[in-house]
Amino acid sequence: MSELGEFELISRFFGLGRRSGKTNDSQSDDVLIDIGDDAAVLKIPQEQRLVVSSDTLVDGIHFPKNSPSALIAQRALRVNLSDMAAMGATPRWFTLALTLPEVNESWLSDFSEALHADAELFGCRLVGGDTTRGPLNIGIQIMGTVDNELEAITRAGAEPDDLLVVTGTLGDAAGALDYLDSEGLDQSAADLLRRYWIPEPRVEFAKATQQFIRAGCDISDGLLADVGHICKASQVGVEVDAAKLPISPSLSQCCGSSAVAKALSGGDDYELCLAVSPDSYEDISALAREQGILITTVGRFTSATEISCINADEALSSAGGRDSNGYQHF
Ligand code: ADP
Ligand code: MG
């Protein structure tokens, strides 16, 4: 890193003067040693446990080459925040391992502005990282906390007859893939692209409903794949009702008959997929209404250890029938 100098680059774009606000639920003094030393020293609040996760985005693999750096920053942080949401954790701190092909000041400026704005929005603080030269790669490690007595939401714990509940709408990010390189988009395609680049990690919803959730994960690989993780960890099966999938008008408009397949199998939505006892549904539903979050029951866990899907044909025809590409059952 010669042009600007590694240390100047770090301090200008990521350093102490650039830090975002206080971390969640805590005093700003939970960072005892900040950016600038060999490592950060963090104070974990009493009666809480540390929850740690990381996710890396690679240029040309997890997003198209030459994408706007502000969007890359938002997506990189938000996919990490989604892992905190999936655990019912409060995000507090993160580190950034940034590999850059060159020092491009306007790229870095847009990247760091967007990163700090989202960090502030979600109440978590950049406390360190690493900056090297190489193919563009954004690695974030996020750290959060859960209360001792509440414990984290995990993939294990779903029971037969629990409801399979999802937040938001599904398939939008997968629908956006067709438009990533397009220009002059209509409103529906722009909506899908927004869902791809700026997912809404359901942090507050997960925290509010944590006590009612038996098991859960976020939907990063697609509903069927991710609910499969819950089934495996919980040793249950699930019956997904394709006719109940929450599909946005934008997805229907842009993708027609393939909307259902995208909602079942498309990744990158970063919504939550939860096992909820029928007795708790009203409580969760009330909290969702309070937060203005759509939740939908899209199936039921079973004692069989298989994942099945009902009403796929019905859902397909209501979404516009088989398309000429020949829809394949998953
Ligand atoms: P070291 O050589 O000891 O690994 P560095 O020179 O890589 O330390 O980093 C100096 C300081 O700057 C450290 O506190 C590190 O956490 C921080 N840092 C480096 N890169 C970044 C980055 N991209 N974002 C945030 N902090 C960073
Ligand atoms: Mg060192």
CSV table of C-alpha atoms and ligand atoms in Angstrom, one decimal:
chain,number,residue,atom,x,y,z
A,1,MET,CA,0.0,0.0,0.0
A,2,SER,CA,2.3,2.8,-1.1
A,3,GLU,CA,0.3,5.7,-2.8
A,4,LEU,CA,-1.5,6.8,0.3
A,5,GLY,CA,0.5,4.7,2.8
A,6,GLU,CA,-1.1,1.9,4.7
A,7,PHE,CA,-1.3,3.7,8.0
A,8,GLU,CA,-2.7,6.9,6.6
A,9,LEU,CA,-5.2,4.9,4.6
A,10,ILE,CA,-6.3,3.1,7.8
A,11,SER,CA,-6.6,6.2,9.9
A,12,ARG,CA,-8.3,8.2,7.2
A,13,PHE,CA,-10.9,5.7,6.3
A,14,PHE,CA,-11.2,3.4,9.2
A,15,GLY,CA,-9.4,5.0,12.1
A,16,LEU,CA,-10.3,6.5,15.4
A,17,GLY,CA,-11.6,9.8,14.0
A,18,ARG,CA,-13.9,7.9,11.7
A,19,ARG,CA,-15.5,5.7,14.2
A,20,SER,CA,-19.3,5.4,14.4
A,21,GLY,CA,-21.3,5.9,17.6
A,22,LYS,CA,-21.9,3.9,20.7
A,23,THR,CA,-22.4,0.2,20.5
A,24,ASN,CA,-25.7,-1.3,21.4
A,25,ASP,CA,-27.1,-1.3,24.9
A,26,SER,CA,-23.8,-0.2,26.4
A,27,GLN,CA,-21.6,2.7,27.2
A,28,SER,CA,-19.0,3.7,24.6
A,29,ASP,CA,-16.4,2.5,27.1
A,30,ASP,CA,-16.8,-1.1,26.1
A,31,VAL,CA,-13.9,-0.7,23.8
A,32,LEU,CA,-10.9,-0.6,26.1
A,33,ILE,CA,-8.2,-0.6,23.4
A,34,ASP,CA,-9.4,0.6,20.0
A,35,ILE,CA,-8.0,0.6,16.4
A,36,GLY,CA,-4.4,1.5,16.4
A,37,ASP,CA,-2.9,-1.1,18.7
A,38,ASP,CA,-2.0,-4.7,17.7
A,39,ALA,CA,-5.5,-5.9,18.8
A,40,ALA,CA,-8.6,-4.5,20.3
A,41,VAL,CA,-9.6,-5.2,23.9
A,42,LEU,CA,-13.3,-5.3,24.5
A,43,LYS,CA,-15.3,-5.4,27.7
A,44,ILE,CA,-18.1,-7.9,27.6
A,45,PRO,CA,-21.0,-6.7,29.7
A,46,GLN,CA,-21.6,-8.8,32.8
A,47,GLU,CA,-24.2,-11.6,32.5
A,48,GLN,CA,-23.6,-11.8,28.8
A,49,ARG,CA,-22.0,-14.2,26.4
A,50,LEU,CA,-20.0,-13.4,23.3
A,51,VAL,CA,-21.4,-14.5,19.9
A,52,VAL,CA,-18.9,-14.4,17.0
A,53,SER,CA,-19.3,-15.0,13.3
A,54,SER,CA,-17.6,-14.0,10.1
A,55,ASP,CA,-18.5,-13.8,6.4
A,56,THR,CA,-16.3,-12.9,3.5
A,57,LEU,CA,-17.4,-11.4,0.1
A,58,VAL,CA,-15.1,-12.0,-2.8
A,59,ASP,CA,-15.1,-9.7,-5.9
A,60,GLY,CA,-16.6,-11.5,-8.9
A,61,ILE,CA,-17.9,-14.4,-6.8
A,62,HIS,CA,-20.2,-12.8,-4.2
A,63,PHE,CA,-20.9,-9.7,-6.2
A,64,PRO,CA,-20.2,-8.6,-9.7
A,65,LYS,CA,-16.9,-7.0,-10.6
A,66,ASN,CA,-17.0,-3.2,-10.7
A,67,SER,CA,-19.9,-2.9,-8.3
A,68,PRO,CA,-20.3,0.4,-6.4
A,69,SER,CA,-18.2,0.2,-3.2
A,70,ALA,CA,-20.9,1.7,-1.0
A,71,LEU,CA,-23.2,-1.2,-1.9
A,72,ILE,CA,-20.4,-3.7,-1.3
A,73,ALA,CA,-19.9,-2.2,2.1
A,74,GLN,CA,-23.5,-2.4,3.1
A,75,ARG,CA,-23.9,-5.9,1.9
A,76,ALA,CA,-20.7,-7.1,3.6
A,77,LEU,CA,-21.8,-5.7,7.0
A,78,ARG,CA,-25.4,-6.7,6.7
A,79,VAL,CA,-24.8,-10.4,5.9
A,80,ASN,CA,-22.7,-10.5,9.0
A,81,LEU,CA,-25.4,-8.7,11.0
A,82,SER,CA,-27.9,-11.3,9.7
A,83,ASP,CA,-25.9,-14.0,11.5
A,84,MET,CA,-26.2,-12.1,14.7
A,85,ALA,CA,-30.0,-11.8,14.1
A,86,ALA,CA,-30.1,-15.6,13.4
A,87,MET,CA,-28.6,-16.2,16.9
A,88,GLY,CA,-30.8,-13.6,18.6
A,89,ALA,CA,-27.7,-11.7,19.5
A,90,THR,CA,-27.1,-8.0,19.9
A,91,PRO,CA,-24.3,-6.9,17.4
A,92,ARG,CA,-21.6,-4.8,19.2
A,93,TRP,CA,-18.3,-4.9,17.4
A,94,PHE,CA,-16.7,-6.0,14.1
A,95,THR,CA,-13.3,-6.2,12.4
A,96,LEU,CA,-12.7,-5.7,8.8
A,97,ALA,CA,-10.1,-7.6,6.8
A,98,LEU,CA,-9.9,-5.7,3.5
A,99,THR,CA,-7.8,-6.8,0.5
A,100,LEU,CA,-7.6,-4.1,-2.2
A,101,PRO,CA,-6.1,-4.3,-5.7
A,102,GLU,CA,-5.2,-0.6,-5.5
A,103,VAL,CA,-5.7,2.5,-3.4
A,104,ASN,CA,-8.5,4.3,-5.0
A,105,GLU,CA,-9.5,7.1,-2.7
A,106,SER,CA,-13.0,7.7,-4.0
A,107,TRP,CA,-13.7,4.0,-3.9
A,108,LEU,CA,-12.5,3.9,-0.3
A,109,SER,CA,-14.3,7.0,0.7
A,110,ASP,CA,-17.7,5.7,-0.6
A,111,PHE,CA,-16.9,2.3,1.0
A,112,SER,CA,-16.1,3.7,4.4
A,113,GLU,CA,-18.9,6.2,4.5
A,114,ALA,CA,-21.5,3.5,3.8
A,115,LEU,CA,-19.8,1.1,6.2
A,116,HIS,CA,-19.8,3.6,9.0
A,117,ALA,CA,-23.4,4.7,8.3
A,118,ASP,CA,-24.7,1.2,8.6
A,119,ALA,CA,-22.5,0.4,11.6
A,120,GLU,CA,-24.1,3.4,13.3
A,121,LEU,CA,-27.6,2.3,12.2
A,122,PHE,CA,-27.2,-1.1,13.7
A,123,GLY,CA,-25.2,0.1,16.8
A,124,CYS,CA,-22.0,-1.8,16.2
A,125,ARG,CA,-18.5,-0.5,16.0
A,126,LEU,CA,-15.5,-1.1,13.9
A,127,VAL,CA,-12.7,-2.0,16.3
A,128,GLY,CA,-9.9,-3.3,14.1
A,129,GLY,CA,-8.9,-5.2,11.0
A,130,ASP,CA,-6.3,-5.7,8.4
A,131,THR,CA,-5.5,-4.0,5.1
A,132,THR,CA,-3.5,-5.8,2.4
A,133,ARG,CA,-3.1,-5.6,-1.4
A,134,GLY,CA,-4.5,-8.3,-3.6
A,135,PRO,CA,-7.8,-9.2,-5.4
A,136,LEU,CA,-10.7,-7.4,-3.8
A,137,ASN,CA,-12.0,-9.2,-0.8
A,138,ILE,CA,-14.0,-8.0,2.2
A,139,GLY,CA,-13.9,-10.1,5.3
A,140,ILE,CA,-15.8,-9.1,8.3
A,141,GLN,CA,-15.8,-10.7,11.7
A,142,ILE,CA,-18.8,-9.6,13.8
A,143,MET,CA,-19.1,-9.9,17.5
A,144,GLY,CA,-22.3,-9.6,19.6
A,145,THR,CA,-23.7,-10.7,22.9
A,146,VAL,CA,-26.7,-12.6,24.3
A,147,ASP,CA,-28.0,-12.5,27.8
A,148,ASN,CA,-26.9,-15.4,29.9
A,149,GLU,CA,-30.4,-16.4,30.8
A,150,LEU,CA,-31.9,-16.0,27.3
A,151,GLU,CA,-29.2,-17.9,25.5
A,152,ALA,CA,-28.8,-17.8,21.7
A,153,ILE,CA,-31.2,-19.0,19.1
A,154,THR,CA,-29.7,-22.1,17.5
A,155,ARG,CA,-30.6,-24.5,14.7
A,156,ALA,CA,-31.4,-27.2,17.2
A,157,GLY,CA,-34.7,-27.3,19.2
A,158,ALA,CA,-37.4,-27.5,16.6
A,159,GLU,CA,-40.1,-30.0,17.4
A,160,PRO,CA,-42.7,-31.9,15.3
A,161,ASP,CA,-45.8,-29.7,14.8
A,162,ASP,CA,-43.9,-26.5,15.3
A,163,LEU,CA,-44.7,-23.9,12.6
A,164,LEU,CA,-42.2,-22.9,10.0
A,165,VAL,CA,-42.3,-19.1,10.0
A,166,VAL,CA,-40.3,-16.8,7.8
A,167,THR,CA,-39.8,-13.0,7.9
A,168,GLY,CA,-40.2,-10.7,4.9
A,169,THR,CA,-40.6,-11.9,1.3
A,170,LEU,CA,-38.5,-14.6,-0.3
A,171,GLY,CA,-36.7,-15.0,-3.6
A,172,ASP,CA,-36.2,-11.2,-4.2
A,173,ALA,CA,-32.4,-11.4,-4.0
A,174,ALA,CA,-32.3,-14.3,-6.4
A,175,GLY,CA,-34.6,-12.4,-8.7
A,176,ALA,CA,-32.1,-9.5,-8.7
A,177,LEU,CA,-29.4,-11.7,-10.1
A,178,ASP,CA,-30.8,-11.3,-13.6
A,179,TYR,CA,-30.5,-7.5,-13.3
A,180,LEU,CA,-27.1,-7.0,-11.7
A,181,ASP,CA,-25.5,-5.8,-14.8
A,182,SER,CA,-28.5,-4.0,-16.3
A,183,GLU,CA,-29.2,-0.3,-16.6
A,184,GLY,CA,-32.4,1.7,-17.0
A,185,LEU,CA,-34.3,-0.6,-14.6
A,186,ASP,CA,-38.0,-0.3,-13.9
A,187,GLN,CA,-39.2,0.0,-10.3
A,188,SER,CA,-39.8,-3.7,-9.7
A,189,ALA,CA,-36.3,-4.6,-10.8
A,190,ALA,CA,-34.8,-1.8,-8.8
A,191,ASP,CA,-36.7,-3.1,-5.7
A,192,LEU,CA,-35.2,-6.6,-6.2
A,193,LEU,CA,-31.7,-5.1,-6.6
A,194,ARG,CA,-32.2,-3.2,-3.3
A,195,ARG,CA,-33.1,-6.5,-1.6
A,196,TYR,CA,-29.9,-8.0,-3.0
A,197,TRP,CA,-27.5,-5.2,-2.1
A,198,ILE,CA,-29.1,-3.9,1.1
A,199,PRO,CA,-30.7,-6.9,3.0
A,200,GLU,CA,-32.5,-6.1,6.2
A,201,PRO,CA,-31.0,-8.2,8.9
A,202,ARG,CA,-33.8,-8.9,11.4
A,203,VAL,CA,-31.8,-8.1,14.5
A,204,GLU,CA,-34.5,-6.3,16.5
A,205,PHE,CA,-37.2,-8.8,15.5
A,206,ALA,CA,-35.0,-11.7,16.6
A,207,LYS,CA,-34.2,-10.1,19.9
A,208,ALA,CA,-37.8,-9.2,20.6
A,209,THR,CA,-39.1,-12.7,19.8
A,210,GLN,CA,-36.2,-14.8,21.0
A,211,GLN,CA,-38.0,-16.3,24.0
A,212,PHE,CA,-40.7,-17.7,21.7
A,213,ILE,CA,-38.4,-19.1,19.0
A,214,ARG,CA,-37.5,-22.8,19.4
A,215,ALA,CA,-34.9,-22.9,16.6
A,216,GLY,CA,-33.9,-20.6,13.7
A,217,CYS,CA,-31.4,-19.6,11.1
A,218,ASP,CA,-31.1,-16.9,8.5
A,219,ILE,CA,-31.9,-17.6,4.9
A,220,SER,CA,-28.6,-17.2,3.0
A,221,ASP,CA,-28.6,-20.3,0.8
A,222,GLY,CA,-32.4,-20.5,0.1
A,223,LEU,CA,-35.3,-21.6,2.2
A,224,LEU,CA,-35.2,-25.3,1.5
A,225,ALA,CA,-31.4,-25.5,2.1
A,226,ASP,CA,-31.6,-23.4,5.3
A,227,VAL,CA,-34.6,-25.1,6.8
A,228,GLY,CA,-32.7,-28.3,6.1
A,229,HIS,CA,-30.0,-27.1,8.5
A,230,ILE,CA,-32.7,-26.7,11.2
A,231,CYS,CA,-34.1,-30.2,10.4
A,232,LYS,CA,-30.7,-31.8,10.7
A,233,ALA,CA,-29.8,-30.1,13.9
A,234,SER,CA,-33.2,-30.7,15.4
A,235,GLN,CA,-33.7,-34.2,14.0
A,236,VAL,CA,-37.1,-33.4,12.6
A,237,GLY,CA,-38.5,-33.1,9.1
A,238,VAL,CA,-40.5,-30.3,7.5
A,239,GLU,CA,-43.4,-29.9,5.1
A,240,VAL,CA,-43.1,-26.7,3.2
A,241,ASP,CA,-46.3,-25.3,1.6
A,242,ALA,CA,-45.3,-23.6,-1.7
A,243,ALA,CA,-48.7,-22.0,-1.9
A,244,LYS,CA,-48.0,-20.0,1.2
A,245,LEU,CA,-44.6,-18.5,0.3
A,246,PRO,CA,-44.5,-14.8,0.7
A,247,ILE,CA,-43.6,-13.5,-2.8
A,248,SER,CA,-43.3,-9.8,-3.4
A,249,PRO,CA,-45.2,-8.1,-6.2
A,250,SER,CA,-41.9,-7.0,-7.6
A,251,LEU,CA,-40.7,-10.6,-7.8
A,252,SER,CA,-43.9,-11.8,-9.5
A,253,GLN,CA,-43.7,-9.0,-12.0
A,254,CYS,CA,-40.0,-9.5,-12.9
A,255,CYS,CA,-39.8,-13.3,-12.7
A,256,GLY,CA,-43.4,-14.6,-13.3
A,257,SER,CA,-43.5,-18.3,-13.1
A,258,SER,CA,-40.0,-18.7,-11.7
A,259,ALA,CA,-40.9,-16.7,-8.6
A,260,VAL,CA,-41.9,-19.8,-6.6
A,261,ALA,CA,-38.7,-21.6,-7.4
A,262,LYS,CA,-36.7,-18.5,-6.4
A,263,ALA,CA,-38.6,-18.2,-3.1
A,264,LEU,CA,-38.0,-21.9,-2.3
A,265,SER,CA,-34.4,-22.2,-3.4
A,266,GLY,CA,-32.9,-18.7,-4.1
A,267,GLY,CA,-30.3,-17.4,-1.7
A,268,ASP,CA,-29.2,-14.1,-0.4
A,269,ASP,CA,-32.5,-12.9,1.1
A,270,TYR,CA,-31.2,-12.8,4.7
A,271,GLU,CA,-34.6,-13.2,6.2
A,272,LEU,CA,-35.2,-15.5,9.2
A,273,CYS,CA,-36.5,-19.0,9.1
A,274,LEU,CA,-37.9,-20.0,12.5
A,275,ALA,CA,-39.5,-22.9,14.3
A,276,VAL,CA,-42.3,-21.6,16.4
A,277,SER,CA,-44.6,-23.6,18.7
A,278,PRO,CA,-48.3,-23.0,17.6
A,279,ASP,CA,-48.9,-21.7,21.2
A,280,SER,CA,-46.3,-18.9,20.6
A,281,TYR,CA,-47.5,-17.8,17.2
A,282,GLU,CA,-49.8,-15.0,18.5
A,283,ASP,CA,-47.1,-13.5,20.6
A,284,ILE,CA,-44.6,-13.5,17.7
A,285,SER,CA,-47.3,-12.2,15.4
A,286,ALA,CA,-48.1,-9.3,17.7
A,287,LEU,CA,-44.4,-8.3,18.0
A,288,ALA,CA,-44.0,-8.5,14.2
A,289,ARG,CA,-47.0,-6.2,13.8
A,290,GLU,CA,-45.4,-3.8,16.3
A,291,GLN,CA,-42.2,-3.7,14.3
A,292,GLY,CA,-44.0,-3.5,10.9
A,293,ILE,CA,-42.4,-6.9,9.8
A,294,LEU,CA,-44.3,-9.3,7.6
A,295,ILE,CA,-44.2,-12.9,9.0
A,296,THR,CA,-45.7,-15.9,7.2
A,297,THR,CA,-46.2,-19.5,8.2
A,298,VAL,CA,-45.0,-21.5,5.3
A,299,GLY,CA,-45.0,-25.0,6.7
A,300,ARG,CA,-44.8,-27.3,9.6
A,301,PHE,CA,-42.1,-29.4,11.1
A,302,THR,CA,-42.8,-33.1,11.3
A,303,SER,CA,-41.5,-36.2,13.0
A,304,ALA,CA,-40.4,-37.7,9.6
A,305,THR,CA,-36.8,-36.8,8.8
A,306,GLU,CA,-37.4,-35.5,5.3
A,307,ILE,CA,-38.0,-32.2,3.7
A,308,SER,CA,-41.1,-32.2,1.5
A,309,CYS,CA,-42.9,-29.5,-0.4
A,310,ILE,CA,-46.6,-29.5,-1.1
A,311,ASN,CA,-48.7,-27.4,-3.5
A,312,ALA,CA,-45.7,-26.6,-5.8
A,313,ASP,CA,-47.8,-26.9,-8.9
A,314,GLU,CA,-50.7,-24.9,-7.5
A,315,ALA,CA,-48.3,-22.1,-6.5
A,316,LEU,CA,-46.6,-22.3,-9.8
A,317,SER,CA,-49.9,-21.8,-11.8
A,318,SER,CA,-51.0,-18.9,-9.6
A,319,ALA,CA,-47.7,-17.3,-10.2
A,320,GLY,CA,-48.2,-17.5,-13.9
A,321,GLY,CA,-47.9,-21.1,-15.1
A,322,ARG,CA,-44.9,-23.0,-16.4
A,323,ASP,CA,-42.7,-20.7,-18.4
A,324,SER,CA,-41.1,-21.6,-21.7
A,325,ASN,CA,-37.8,-22.4,-20.0
A,326,GLY,CA,-39.4,-25.5,-18.5
A,327,TYR,CA,-39.6,-25.1,-14.8
A,328,GLN,CA,-37.8,-27.9,-13.0
A,329,HIS,CA,-39.1,-29.3,-9.8
A,330,PHE,CA,-36.3,-28.8,-7.2
B,1,ADP,P1,-0.4,-5.2,12.7
B,1,ADP,O1,0.8,-5.0,11.7
B,1,ADP,O2,0.0,-5.2,14.1
B,1,ADP,O3,-1.2,-6.4,12.3
B,1,ADP,P2,-1.7,-3.2,11.2
B,1,ADP,O4,-0.6,-2.3,10.8
B,1,ADP,O5,-2.2,-4.3,10.3
B,1,ADP,O6,-1.3,-4.0,12.6
B,1,ADP,O7,-3.0,-2.4,11.7
B,1,ADP,C1,-2.8,-1.3,12.6
B,1,ADP,C2,-4.1,-1.0,13.3
B,1,ADP,O8,-5.1,-0.7,12.3
B,1,ADP,C3,-4.6,-2.2,14.0
B,1,ADP,O9,-5.2,-1.7,15.2
B,1,ADP,C4,-5.7,-2.8,13.1
B,1,ADP,O10,-6.7,-3.4,13.8
B,1,ADP,C5,-6.2,-1.6,12.4
B,1,ADP,N1,-6.6,-1.8,11.0
B,1,ADP,C6,-5.9,-2.3,10.0
B,1,ADP,N2,-6.7,-2.4,8.9
B,1,ADP,C7,-7.9,-2.0,9.2
B,1,ADP,C8,-9.2,-1.9,8.6
B,1,ADP,N3,-9.3,-2.2,7.3
B,1,ADP,N4,-10.2,-1.5,9.3
B,1,ADP,C9,-10.1,-1.2,10.6
B,1,ADP,N5,-9.0,-1.3,11.3
B,1,ADP,C10,-7.9,-1.7,10.6
B,2,MG,MG,1.1,-6.0,15.3
